[in-house]
PDB file of C-alpha atoms in Angstrom:
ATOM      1  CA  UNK A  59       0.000   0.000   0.000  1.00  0.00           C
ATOM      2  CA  UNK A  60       0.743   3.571  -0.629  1.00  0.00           C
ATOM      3  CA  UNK A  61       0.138   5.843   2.186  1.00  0.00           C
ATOM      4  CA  UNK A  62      -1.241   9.437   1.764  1.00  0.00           C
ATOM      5  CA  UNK A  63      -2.397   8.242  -1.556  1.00  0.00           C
ATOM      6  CA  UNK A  64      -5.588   6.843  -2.834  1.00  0.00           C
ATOM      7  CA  UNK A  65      -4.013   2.427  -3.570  1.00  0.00           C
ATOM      8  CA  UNK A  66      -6.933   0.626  -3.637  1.00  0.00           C
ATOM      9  CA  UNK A  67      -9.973   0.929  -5.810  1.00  0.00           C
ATOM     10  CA  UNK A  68     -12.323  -1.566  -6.922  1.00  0.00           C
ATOM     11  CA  UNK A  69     -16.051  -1.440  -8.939  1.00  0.00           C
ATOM     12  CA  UNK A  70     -18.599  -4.181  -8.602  1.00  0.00           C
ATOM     13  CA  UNK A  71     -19.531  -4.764 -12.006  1.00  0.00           C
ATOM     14  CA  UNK A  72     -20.957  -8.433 -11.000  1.00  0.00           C
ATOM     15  CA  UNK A  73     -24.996  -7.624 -10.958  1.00  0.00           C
ATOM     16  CA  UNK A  74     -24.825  -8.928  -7.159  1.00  0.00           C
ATOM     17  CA  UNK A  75     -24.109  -7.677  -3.882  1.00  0.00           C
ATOM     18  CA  UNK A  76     -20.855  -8.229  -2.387  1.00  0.00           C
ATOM     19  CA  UNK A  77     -19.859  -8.540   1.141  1.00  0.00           C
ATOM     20  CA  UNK A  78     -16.832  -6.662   2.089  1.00  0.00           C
ATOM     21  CA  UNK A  79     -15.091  -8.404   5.310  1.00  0.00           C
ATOM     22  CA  UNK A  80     -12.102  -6.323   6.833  1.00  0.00           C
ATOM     23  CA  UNK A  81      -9.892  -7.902   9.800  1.00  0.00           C
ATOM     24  CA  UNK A  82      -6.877  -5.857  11.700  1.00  0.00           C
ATOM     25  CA  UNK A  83      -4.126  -7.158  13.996  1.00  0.00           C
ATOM     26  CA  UNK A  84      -1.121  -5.175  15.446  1.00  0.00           C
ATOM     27  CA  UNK A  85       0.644  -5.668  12.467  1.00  0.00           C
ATOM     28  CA  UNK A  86      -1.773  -6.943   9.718  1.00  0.00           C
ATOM     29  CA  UNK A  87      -4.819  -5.745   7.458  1.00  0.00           C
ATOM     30  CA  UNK A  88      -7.077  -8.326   5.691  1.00  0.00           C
ATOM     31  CA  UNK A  89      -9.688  -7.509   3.407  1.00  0.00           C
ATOM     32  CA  UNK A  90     -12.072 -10.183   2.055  1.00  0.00           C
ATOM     33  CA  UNK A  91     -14.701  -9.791  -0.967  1.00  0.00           C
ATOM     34  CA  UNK A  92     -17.344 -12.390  -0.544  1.00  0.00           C
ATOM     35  CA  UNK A  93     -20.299 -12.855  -3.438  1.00  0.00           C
ATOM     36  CA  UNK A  94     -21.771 -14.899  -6.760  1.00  0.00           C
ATOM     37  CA  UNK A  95     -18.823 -16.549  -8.389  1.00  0.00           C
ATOM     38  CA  UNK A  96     -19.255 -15.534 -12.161  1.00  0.00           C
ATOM     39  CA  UNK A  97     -15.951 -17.272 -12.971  1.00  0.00           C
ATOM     40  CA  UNK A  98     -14.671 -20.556 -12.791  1.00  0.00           C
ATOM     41  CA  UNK A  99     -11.106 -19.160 -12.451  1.00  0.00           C
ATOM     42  CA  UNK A 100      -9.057 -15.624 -12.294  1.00  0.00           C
ATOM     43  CA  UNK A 101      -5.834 -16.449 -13.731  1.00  0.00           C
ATOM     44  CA  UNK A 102      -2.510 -13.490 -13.035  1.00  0.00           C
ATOM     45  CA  UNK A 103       0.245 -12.871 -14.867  1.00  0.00           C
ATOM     46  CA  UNK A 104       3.208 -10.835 -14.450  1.00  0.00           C
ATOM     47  CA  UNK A 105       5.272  -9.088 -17.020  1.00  0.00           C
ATOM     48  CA  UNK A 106       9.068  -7.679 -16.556  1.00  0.00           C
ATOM     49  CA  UNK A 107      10.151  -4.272 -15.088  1.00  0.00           C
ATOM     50  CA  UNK A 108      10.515  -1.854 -17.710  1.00  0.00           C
ATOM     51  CA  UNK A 109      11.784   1.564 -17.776  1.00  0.00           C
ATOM     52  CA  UNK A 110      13.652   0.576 -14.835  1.00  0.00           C
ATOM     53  CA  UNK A 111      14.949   3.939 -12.808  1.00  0.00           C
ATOM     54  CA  UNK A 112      17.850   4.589  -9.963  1.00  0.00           C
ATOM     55  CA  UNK A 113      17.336   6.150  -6.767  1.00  0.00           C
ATOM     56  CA  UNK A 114      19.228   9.354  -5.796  1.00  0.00           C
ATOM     57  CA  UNK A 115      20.836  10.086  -2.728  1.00  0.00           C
ATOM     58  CA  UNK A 116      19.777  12.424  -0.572  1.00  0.00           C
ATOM     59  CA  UNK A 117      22.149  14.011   2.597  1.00  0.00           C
ATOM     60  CA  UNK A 118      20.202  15.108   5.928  1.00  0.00           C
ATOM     61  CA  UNK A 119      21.216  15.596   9.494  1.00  0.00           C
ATOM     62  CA  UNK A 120      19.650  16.271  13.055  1.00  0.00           C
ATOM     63  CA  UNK A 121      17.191  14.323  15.526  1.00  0.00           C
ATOM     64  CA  UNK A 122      14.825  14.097  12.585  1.00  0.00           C
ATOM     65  CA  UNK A 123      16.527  12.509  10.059  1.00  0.00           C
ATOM     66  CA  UNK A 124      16.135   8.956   9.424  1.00  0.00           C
ATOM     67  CA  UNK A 125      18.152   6.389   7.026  1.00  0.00           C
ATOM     68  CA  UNK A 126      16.375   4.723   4.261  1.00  0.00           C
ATOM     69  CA  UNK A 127      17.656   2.261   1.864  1.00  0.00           C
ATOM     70  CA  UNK A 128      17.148   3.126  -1.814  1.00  0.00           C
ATOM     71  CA  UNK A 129      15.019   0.967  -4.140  1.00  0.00           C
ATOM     72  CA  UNK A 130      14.835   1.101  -7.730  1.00  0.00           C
ATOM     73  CA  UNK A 131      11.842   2.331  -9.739  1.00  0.00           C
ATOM     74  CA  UNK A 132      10.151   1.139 -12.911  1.00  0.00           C
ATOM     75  CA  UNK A 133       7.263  -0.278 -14.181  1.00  0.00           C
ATOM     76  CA  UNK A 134       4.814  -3.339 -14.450  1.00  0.00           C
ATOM     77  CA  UNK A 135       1.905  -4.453 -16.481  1.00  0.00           C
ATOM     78  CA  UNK A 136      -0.081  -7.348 -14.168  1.00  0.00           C
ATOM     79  CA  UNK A 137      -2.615  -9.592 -16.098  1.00  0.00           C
ATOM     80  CA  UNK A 138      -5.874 -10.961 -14.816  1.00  0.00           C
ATOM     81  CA  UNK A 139      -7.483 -13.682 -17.300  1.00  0.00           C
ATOM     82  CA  UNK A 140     -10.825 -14.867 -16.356  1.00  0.00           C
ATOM     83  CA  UNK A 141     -12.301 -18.351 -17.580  1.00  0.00           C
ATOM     84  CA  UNK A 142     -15.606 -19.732 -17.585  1.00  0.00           C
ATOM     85  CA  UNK A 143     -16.063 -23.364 -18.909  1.00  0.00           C
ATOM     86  CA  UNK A 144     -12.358 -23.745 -19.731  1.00  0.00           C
ATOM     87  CA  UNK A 145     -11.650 -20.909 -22.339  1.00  0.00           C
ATOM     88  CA  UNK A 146     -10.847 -17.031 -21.201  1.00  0.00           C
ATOM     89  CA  UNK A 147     -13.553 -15.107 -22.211  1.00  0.00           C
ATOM     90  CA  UNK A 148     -11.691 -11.600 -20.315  1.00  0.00           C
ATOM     91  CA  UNK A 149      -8.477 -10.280 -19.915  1.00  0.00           C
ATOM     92  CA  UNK A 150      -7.728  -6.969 -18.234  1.00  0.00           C
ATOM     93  CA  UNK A 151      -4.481  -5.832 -18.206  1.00  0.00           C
ATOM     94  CA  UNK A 152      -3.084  -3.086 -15.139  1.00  0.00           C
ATOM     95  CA  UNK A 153      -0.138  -1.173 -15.369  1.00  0.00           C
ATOM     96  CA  UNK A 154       1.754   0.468 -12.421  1.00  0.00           C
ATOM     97  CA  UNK A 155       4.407   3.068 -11.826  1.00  0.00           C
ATOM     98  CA  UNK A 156       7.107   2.461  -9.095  1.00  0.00           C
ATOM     99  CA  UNK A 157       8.683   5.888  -7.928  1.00  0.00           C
ATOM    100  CA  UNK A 158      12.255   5.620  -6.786  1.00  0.00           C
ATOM    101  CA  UNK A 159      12.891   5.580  -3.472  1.00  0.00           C
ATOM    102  CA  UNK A 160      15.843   7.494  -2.537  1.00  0.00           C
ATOM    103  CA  UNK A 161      19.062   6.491  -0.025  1.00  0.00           C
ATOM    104  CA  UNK A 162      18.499   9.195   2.482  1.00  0.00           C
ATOM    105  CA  UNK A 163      22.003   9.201   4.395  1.00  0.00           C
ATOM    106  CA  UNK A 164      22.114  11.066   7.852  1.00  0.00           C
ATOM    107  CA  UNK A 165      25.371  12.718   9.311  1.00  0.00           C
ATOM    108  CA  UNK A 166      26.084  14.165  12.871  1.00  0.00           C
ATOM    109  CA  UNK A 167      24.743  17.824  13.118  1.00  0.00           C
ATOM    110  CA  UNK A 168      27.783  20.199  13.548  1.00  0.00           C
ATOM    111  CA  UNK A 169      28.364  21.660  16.753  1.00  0.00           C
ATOM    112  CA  UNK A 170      27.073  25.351  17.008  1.00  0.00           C
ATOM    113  CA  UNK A 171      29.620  27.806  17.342  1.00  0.00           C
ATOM    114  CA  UNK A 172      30.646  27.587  20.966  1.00  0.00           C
ATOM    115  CA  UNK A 173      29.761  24.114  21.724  1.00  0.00           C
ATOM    116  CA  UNK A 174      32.484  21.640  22.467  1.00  0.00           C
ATOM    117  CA  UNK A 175      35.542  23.197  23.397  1.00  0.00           C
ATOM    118  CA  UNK A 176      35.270  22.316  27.178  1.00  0.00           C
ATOM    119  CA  UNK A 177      36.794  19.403  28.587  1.00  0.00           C
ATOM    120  CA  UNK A 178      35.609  15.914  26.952  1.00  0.00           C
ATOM    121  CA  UNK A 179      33.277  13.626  28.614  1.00  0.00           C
ATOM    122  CA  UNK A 180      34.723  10.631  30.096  1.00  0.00           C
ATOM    123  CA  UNK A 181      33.769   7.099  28.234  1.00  0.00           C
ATOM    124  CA  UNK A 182      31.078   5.484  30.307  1.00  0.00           C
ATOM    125  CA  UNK A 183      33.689   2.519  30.702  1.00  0.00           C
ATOM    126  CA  UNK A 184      35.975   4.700  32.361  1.00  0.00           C
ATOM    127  CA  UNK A 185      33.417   6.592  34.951  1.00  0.00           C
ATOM    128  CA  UNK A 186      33.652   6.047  38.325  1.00  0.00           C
ATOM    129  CA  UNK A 187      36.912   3.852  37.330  1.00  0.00           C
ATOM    130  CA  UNK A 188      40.084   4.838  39.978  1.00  0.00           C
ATOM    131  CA  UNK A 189      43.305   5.512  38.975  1.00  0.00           C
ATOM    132  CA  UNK A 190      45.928   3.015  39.498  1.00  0.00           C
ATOM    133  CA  UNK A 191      48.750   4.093  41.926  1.00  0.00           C
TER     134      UNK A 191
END
């Protein structure tokens, strides 16, 4: 899914009510469509990436910024072949668009002018540690 964007959409074209069934766990979301089979079988097919495209890089910094690996992004045509009584009688083909997704690489903020010239901090393996005699 694709958040802050509209993903999903579907149209009931089937003549017949359908029953939509939604489920949620901590870390899950089903969705079940429930009605009058009108086909004996919904075949899928994939086809290749094409107009494949590299991520950038992108520099940030601060309490903000957080890493992300980058992903290449192209695009897909997905095939859904519908048979009734053995031969397909529909085909409807979708194709999607894959943005990019950027490395986003974060670096230590620089210290404001002022800041860190005192004496250093001791390691926390060394506080509280005496010094031999």
């Amino acid at each position: 899914m694709a958040w802050g964007t509209l993903d999903l959409r579907w149209l009931n074209d089937s003549g017949n009510a359908v029953y939509v069934k939604a489920e949620s766990t901590d870390t899950s979301v089903t969705i079940s469509f429930l009605g009058t089979k009108k086909y004996d079988e919904v075949r899928a097919t994939k086809g290749p990436r094409t107009d494949v495209r590299e991520p950038g890089t992108r520099k940030g910094s601060g309490a903000e910024c957080e890493p992300q690996t980058p992903l290449e992004g192209f695009d897909v045509t997905v095939g859904r072949h519908f048979v009734k009584d053995g031969r397909e009688v529909g085909r409807e083909d979708f194709t999607t668009h894959y943005t990019p997704r950027d490395e986003v690489v974060c670096t230590p903020e620089k210290a404001a002018p002022g800041e860190g010239r005192g004496e250093p901090e001791p390691a926390a393996e060394d506080a509280g540690a005496a010094e031999p005699r």
